[in-house]
């Protein structure tokens, strides 16, 4: 995958396309390159590239920067907030690979499982004080969320979901090719229903019948007192939305406790390095130290 593919080209839209056109183009392409429906070994990379293009072109500021400077960040040193700061060191790549549920379940999932939204993972950095006392954190991230216009059903008003005529509801089409090795039979997801087995006669326009649309989310989560690095907090239902009203996956927050300038932590104990004089060392002494108190 080339690093510098033009985002407009990736989405297949003109440079002056409006927000709605960009969103539609994203949804349309996502349907064919999403690794759940595509057999292409590059599907995951392509979906990632598509997401990246969309995340830039759907954001007015980032798009303006991209048009002007060729990158979403704009000229270096601008006021743009690096996504790495927000996610405590998690890169854009990690963010989008989190769309894939960290590989759990991987390849062959049943249709029902595929329709459920995937779990997503993000990492969150907290200070030692926040870890010790517990805190509330607001996290923002991008996900496919249930479509508001059709309540996640993917159907326009009065539309019906019916069996796909092309694959007769199986979700797969079988092709037989003759080659010098003999007949090669292969099955692939049905192009009409994208492996669903059913089609909607009038799909919702906003989500193109998927029941989910890309959305920027902001949620508050409680960090319990005493967390340590590596702790995972599961926020149920805040991962990728399921297809056409199936349940959403979970959001898994990987907590990382930042190093403290004075304290070292060992389990639930805190160690403090303090300078004392030779006289104090020889005679013994009392010094005052700070801890972390509620
Ligand atoms: Zn079909
Ligand atoms: Zn919709």
Coordinates of C-alpha atoms and ligand atoms in Angstrom, one line a residue:
X1 CA 0.0 0.0 0.0
X2 CA 1.5 3.3 -0.9
X3 CA 1.7 5.8 1.9
X4 CA 0.7 8.8 -0.2
X5 CA -2.4 7.8 -2.1
X6 CA -4.6 10.7 -2.7
X7 CA -7.5 10.6 -0.3
X8 CA -9.9 11.9 -3.0
X9 CA -8.8 9.1 -5.3
X10 CA -9.2 6.5 -2.5
X11 CA -12.8 7.6 -2.0
X12 CA -13.4 8.1 -5.7
X13 CA -14.8 11.6 -5.4
X14 CA -14.0 15.0 -6.9
X15 CA -11.9 17.5 -5.0
X16 CA -14.9 19.7 -4.6
X17 CA -17.3 17.0 -3.4
X18 CA -19.6 18.0 -0.6
X19 CA -19.7 16.3 2.8
X20 CA -22.7 14.2 1.9
X21 CA -21.1 12.9 -1.3
X22 CA -18.0 12.0 0.6
X23 CA -20.0 10.1 3.2
X24 CA -22.0 8.2 0.6
X25 CA -18.8 7.3 -1.2
X26 CA -17.3 6.0 2.0
X27 CA -20.3 3.9 2.8
X28 CA -20.4 2.5 -0.7
X29 CA -16.8 1.5 -0.8
X30 CA -16.8 0.2 2.8
X31 CA -19.5 -2.3 1.7
X32 CA -17.1 -3.9 -0.7
X33 CA -13.8 -3.6 1.0
X34 CA -14.8 -4.4 4.6
X35 CA -12.9 -7.5 5.5
X36 CA -16.1 -9.2 6.6
X37 CA -17.4 -9.3 3.1
X38 CA -14.3 -9.1 0.9
X39 CA -12.1 -12.1 0.1
X40 CA -9.2 -9.9 -1.0
X41 CA -6.2 -10.6 1.2
X42 CA -5.5 -6.9 1.1
X43 CA -9.0 -6.1 2.4
X44 CA -7.9 -5.0 5.8
X45 CA -5.3 -2.7 4.4
X46 CA -7.7 -1.3 2.0
X47 CA -10.4 -0.7 4.6
X48 CA -7.8 1.0 6.7
X49 CA -6.8 3.3 3.9
X50 CA -10.5 4.0 3.2
X51 CA -11.1 4.9 6.8
X52 CA -8.0 7.1 6.9
X53 CA -9.2 9.0 3.8
X54 CA -12.7 9.4 5.2
X55 CA -11.5 10.5 8.7
X56 CA -9.6 13.3 7.0
X57 CA -12.0 14.4 4.3
X58 CA -15.0 14.3 6.6
X59 CA -13.4 16.7 9.0
X60 CA -13.6 20.3 7.8
X61 CA -10.3 21.4 9.4
X62 CA -8.3 18.3 8.4
X63 CA -9.7 18.5 4.9
X64 CA -8.7 22.2 4.6
X65 CA -5.2 21.3 5.8
X66 CA -5.0 18.4 3.5
X67 CA -6.1 20.5 0.5
X68 CA -3.6 23.2 1.3
X69 CA -0.6 21.3 2.7
X70 CA -1.1 17.7 1.6
X71 CA -1.4 16.4 5.2
X72 CA -4.2 16.5 7.7
X73 CA -2.0 18.1 10.3
X74 CA -1.3 21.2 8.3
X75 CA 2.1 22.9 8.6
X76 CA 4.1 21.6 11.5
X77 CA 3.6 23.3 14.8
X78 CA 0.0 24.4 14.0
X79 CA -2.6 24.2 16.7
X80 CA -3.8 20.9 15.5
X81 CA -4.2 18.4 18.3
X82 CA -2.3 15.2 17.5
X83 CA -4.5 12.2 17.7
X84 CA -1.7 10.5 19.5
X85 CA -2.1 12.8 22.4
X86 CA -5.8 12.1 22.7
X87 CA -5.2 8.4 22.7
X88 CA -2.2 8.3 25.0
X89 CA 0.3 7.3 22.4
X90 CA -2.0 5.2 20.2
X91 CA -1.3 5.9 16.6
X92 CA -3.7 6.3 13.7
X93 CA -2.8 2.9 12.5
X94 CA -3.6 1.3 15.8
X95 CA -6.8 3.2 15.9
X96 CA -8.0 1.9 12.6
X97 CA -6.7 -1.6 13.1
X98 CA -8.9 -1.5 16.2
X99 CA -11.8 -1.6 13.8
X100 CA -10.9 -5.2 13.4
X101 CA -11.2 -6.3 17.0
X102 CA -7.6 -7.0 17.5
X103 CA -7.7 -10.1 15.4
X104 CA -9.9 -11.9 17.9
X105 CA -12.1 -14.3 16.0
X106 CA -10.3 -13.5 12.8
X107 CA -11.3 -15.2 9.5
X108 CA -14.2 -17.5 9.4
X109 CA -17.1 -16.1 11.4
X110 CA -20.7 -17.2 11.0
X111 CA -23.0 -14.7 9.2
X112 CA -24.7 -14.0 12.5
X113 CA -21.4 -13.2 14.2
X114 CA -20.3 -11.1 11.2
X115 CA -23.4 -9.0 11.6
X116 CA -22.6 -8.2 15.2
X117 CA -20.4 -5.2 15.4
X118 CA -16.7 -5.8 16.2
X119 CA -15.1 -4.9 19.4
X120 CA -12.8 -2.0 19.2
X121 CA -9.8 -1.2 21.4
X122 CA -8.2 2.1 22.3
X123 CA -5.5 2.9 24.8
X124 CA -5.9 5.6 27.4
X125 CA -3.1 7.2 29.4
X126 CA -3.8 8.3 33.0
X127 CA -1.5 10.0 35.6
X128 CA -0.4 8.1 38.7
X129 CA -2.7 10.4 40.8
X130 CA -5.7 9.6 38.6
X131 CA -4.9 5.9 38.8
X132 CA -4.5 6.1 42.6
X133 CA -7.7 8.0 43.3
X134 CA -9.9 7.0 40.3
X135 CA -11.2 9.6 37.9
X136 CA -13.6 10.3 35.1
X137 CA -12.2 10.6 31.6
X138 CA -13.7 11.7 28.4
X139 CA -12.6 9.8 25.4
X140 CA -13.3 10.6 21.8
X141 CA -12.9 8.2 18.9
X142 CA -14.4 7.3 15.5
X143 CA -16.6 4.3 15.1
X144 CA -19.4 3.0 12.9
X145 CA -22.5 3.9 15.0
X146 CA -26.1 2.9 14.5
X147 CA -27.7 5.1 11.9
X148 CA -30.0 7.6 13.4
X149 CA -32.2 8.0 10.4
X150 CA -33.4 4.4 10.3
X151 CA -32.6 3.4 13.9
X152 CA -30.0 1.0 12.6
X153 CA -32.4 -1.1 10.6
X154 CA -30.9 0.0 7.2
X155 CA -34.5 0.4 5.8
X156 CA -36.2 3.4 4.5
X157 CA -39.7 3.9 5.8
X158 CA -42.0 1.1 4.7
X159 CA -39.1 -0.9 3.1
X160 CA -39.0 -4.7 3.4
X161 CA -36.2 -7.1 3.9
X162 CA -36.5 -10.1 1.6
X163 CA -34.5 -13.1 0.6
X164 CA -31.7 -12.3 -1.9
X165 CA -32.7 -13.7 -5.4
X166 CA -29.2 -14.2 -6.5
X167 CA -27.9 -16.5 -3.8
X168 CA -31.3 -17.7 -2.6
X169 CA -30.5 -16.6 1.0
X170 CA -27.3 -18.5 1.4
X171 CA -25.1 -15.3 1.2
X172 CA -22.7 -17.1 -1.1
X173 CA -22.3 -17.7 -4.8
X174 CA -20.4 -20.6 -6.2
X175 CA -18.4 -20.3 -9.3
X176 CA -16.8 -23.2 -11.2
X177 CA -13.8 -22.5 -13.4
X178 CA -12.2 -24.9 -15.7
X179 CA -8.5 -24.9 -15.6
X180 CA -5.7 -27.3 -16.7
X181 CA -5.9 -28.7 -13.2
X182 CA -9.5 -29.6 -13.7
X183 CA -12.6 -27.9 -12.3
X184 CA -12.0 -25.4 -9.6
X185 CA -15.0 -24.6 -7.5
X186 CA -14.9 -21.5 -5.3
X187 CA -17.5 -19.8 -3.3
X188 CA -17.5 -16.1 -2.5
X189 CA -19.8 -13.6 -0.7
X190 CA -22.8 -12.8 -2.9
X191 CA -22.2 -9.4 -4.6
X192 CA -25.9 -8.5 -4.5
X193 CA -26.4 -8.9 -0.7
X194 CA -22.8 -8.8 0.4
X195 CA -23.0 -12.1 2.1
X196 CA -26.2 -11.2 4.1
X197 CA -28.6 -13.5 2.3
X198 CA -31.2 -10.8 2.4
X199 CA -31.7 -7.5 0.6
X200 CA -33.7 -4.4 1.4
X201 CA -36.0 -3.1 -1.3
X202 CA -35.6 0.5 -0.3
X203 CA -32.4 1.0 1.7
X204 CA -32.0 4.0 4.0
X205 CA -30.2 6.7 2.1
X206 CA -28.1 7.9 5.0
X207 CA -26.4 4.6 5.7
X208 CA -26.9 3.0 2.3
X209 CA -28.8 0.1 3.9
X210 CA -26.1 -0.8 6.4
X211 CA -27.8 0.5 9.5
X212 CA -24.6 2.1 10.6
X213 CA -22.7 5.3 9.7
X214 CA -19.3 6.6 10.6
X215 CA -19.5 8.9 13.7
X216 CA -17.3 10.7 16.0
X217 CA -18.1 9.7 19.6
X218 CA -17.3 11.3 22.9
X219 CA -18.0 9.2 26.0
X220 CA -17.3 9.6 29.7
X221 CA -15.8 6.6 31.5
X222 CA -15.1 6.0 35.1
X223 CA -11.6 4.9 35.9
X224 CA -11.7 2.9 39.1
X225 CA -9.2 3.7 41.9
X226 CA -6.1 1.5 41.9
X227 CA -5.9 0.7 38.2
X228 CA -2.5 -0.2 36.8
X229 CA -1.0 -0.4 33.4
X230 CA -2.4 -3.2 31.3
X231 CA -5.9 -3.1 32.9
X232 CA -8.7 -3.4 30.4
X233 CA -12.0 -1.7 30.9
X234 CA -14.9 -2.9 28.8
X235 CA -17.5 -0.4 27.7
X236 CA -20.3 -2.6 26.4
X237 CA -22.1 -1.5 23.2
X238 CA -19.6 1.2 22.2
X239 CA -17.6 -0.7 19.7
X240 CA -18.6 -1.0 16.0
X241 CA -22.4 -1.0 15.5
X242 CA -23.8 -4.2 14.1
X243 CA -25.1 -4.5 10.5
X244 CA -28.8 -3.7 10.2
X245 CA -29.7 -3.5 13.9
X246 CA -27.5 -6.4 15.2
X247 CA -25.8 -5.7 18.5
X248 CA -22.8 -3.4 18.7
X249 CA -19.4 -4.7 19.7
X250 CA -17.7 -3.4 22.9
X251 CA -15.1 -0.8 23.4
X252 CA -12.1 -2.0 25.2
X253 CA -10.0 0.6 26.9
X254 CA -6.5 -0.4 27.6
X255 CA -5.2 1.7 30.6
X256 CA -1.7 2.9 30.7
X257 CA -0.4 4.7 33.8
X258 CA 2.1 7.3 32.9
X259 CA 5.4 7.5 34.8
X260 CA 5.5 9.9 37.7
X261 CA 8.3 12.3 38.1
X262 CA 8.8 11.6 41.8
X263 CA 7.1 8.3 42.7
X264 CA 7.9 4.8 41.5
X265 CA 5.0 2.4 41.8
X266 CA 5.3 -1.3 42.9
X267 CA 1.9 -2.9 43.0
X268 CA 0.0 -0.8 45.5
X269 CA 3.1 0.6 47.1
X270 CA 4.7 3.9 46.2
X271 CA 8.4 4.5 46.4
X272 CA 9.8 8.0 46.8
X273 CA 13.4 9.0 46.2
X274 CA 14.5 11.7 48.7
X275 CA 17.8 13.4 49.2
X276 CA 19.1 13.7 52.7
X277 CA 22.4 15.0 54.1
X278 CA 25.3 12.9 55.4
X279 CA 24.6 14.2 58.9
X280 CA 20.9 13.2 58.6
X281 CA 22.0 9.8 57.4
X282 CA 24.5 9.3 60.2
X283 CA 22.3 10.5 63.0
X284 CA 18.9 9.5 61.7
X285 CA 16.2 12.0 61.1
X286 CA 12.6 12.7 60.4
X287 CA 11.6 14.1 57.0
X288 CA 8.3 15.1 55.6
X289 CA 7.1 13.3 52.5
X290 CA 4.1 13.7 50.3
X291 CA 1.9 10.9 49.3
X292 CA -1.1 10.8 47.1
X293 CA -4.2 11.5 49.1
X294 CA -7.8 11.9 48.2
Ligands
LIG1 ZN1 -27.2 -12.8 -2.1
LIG2 ZN1 -29.9 4.4 8.0

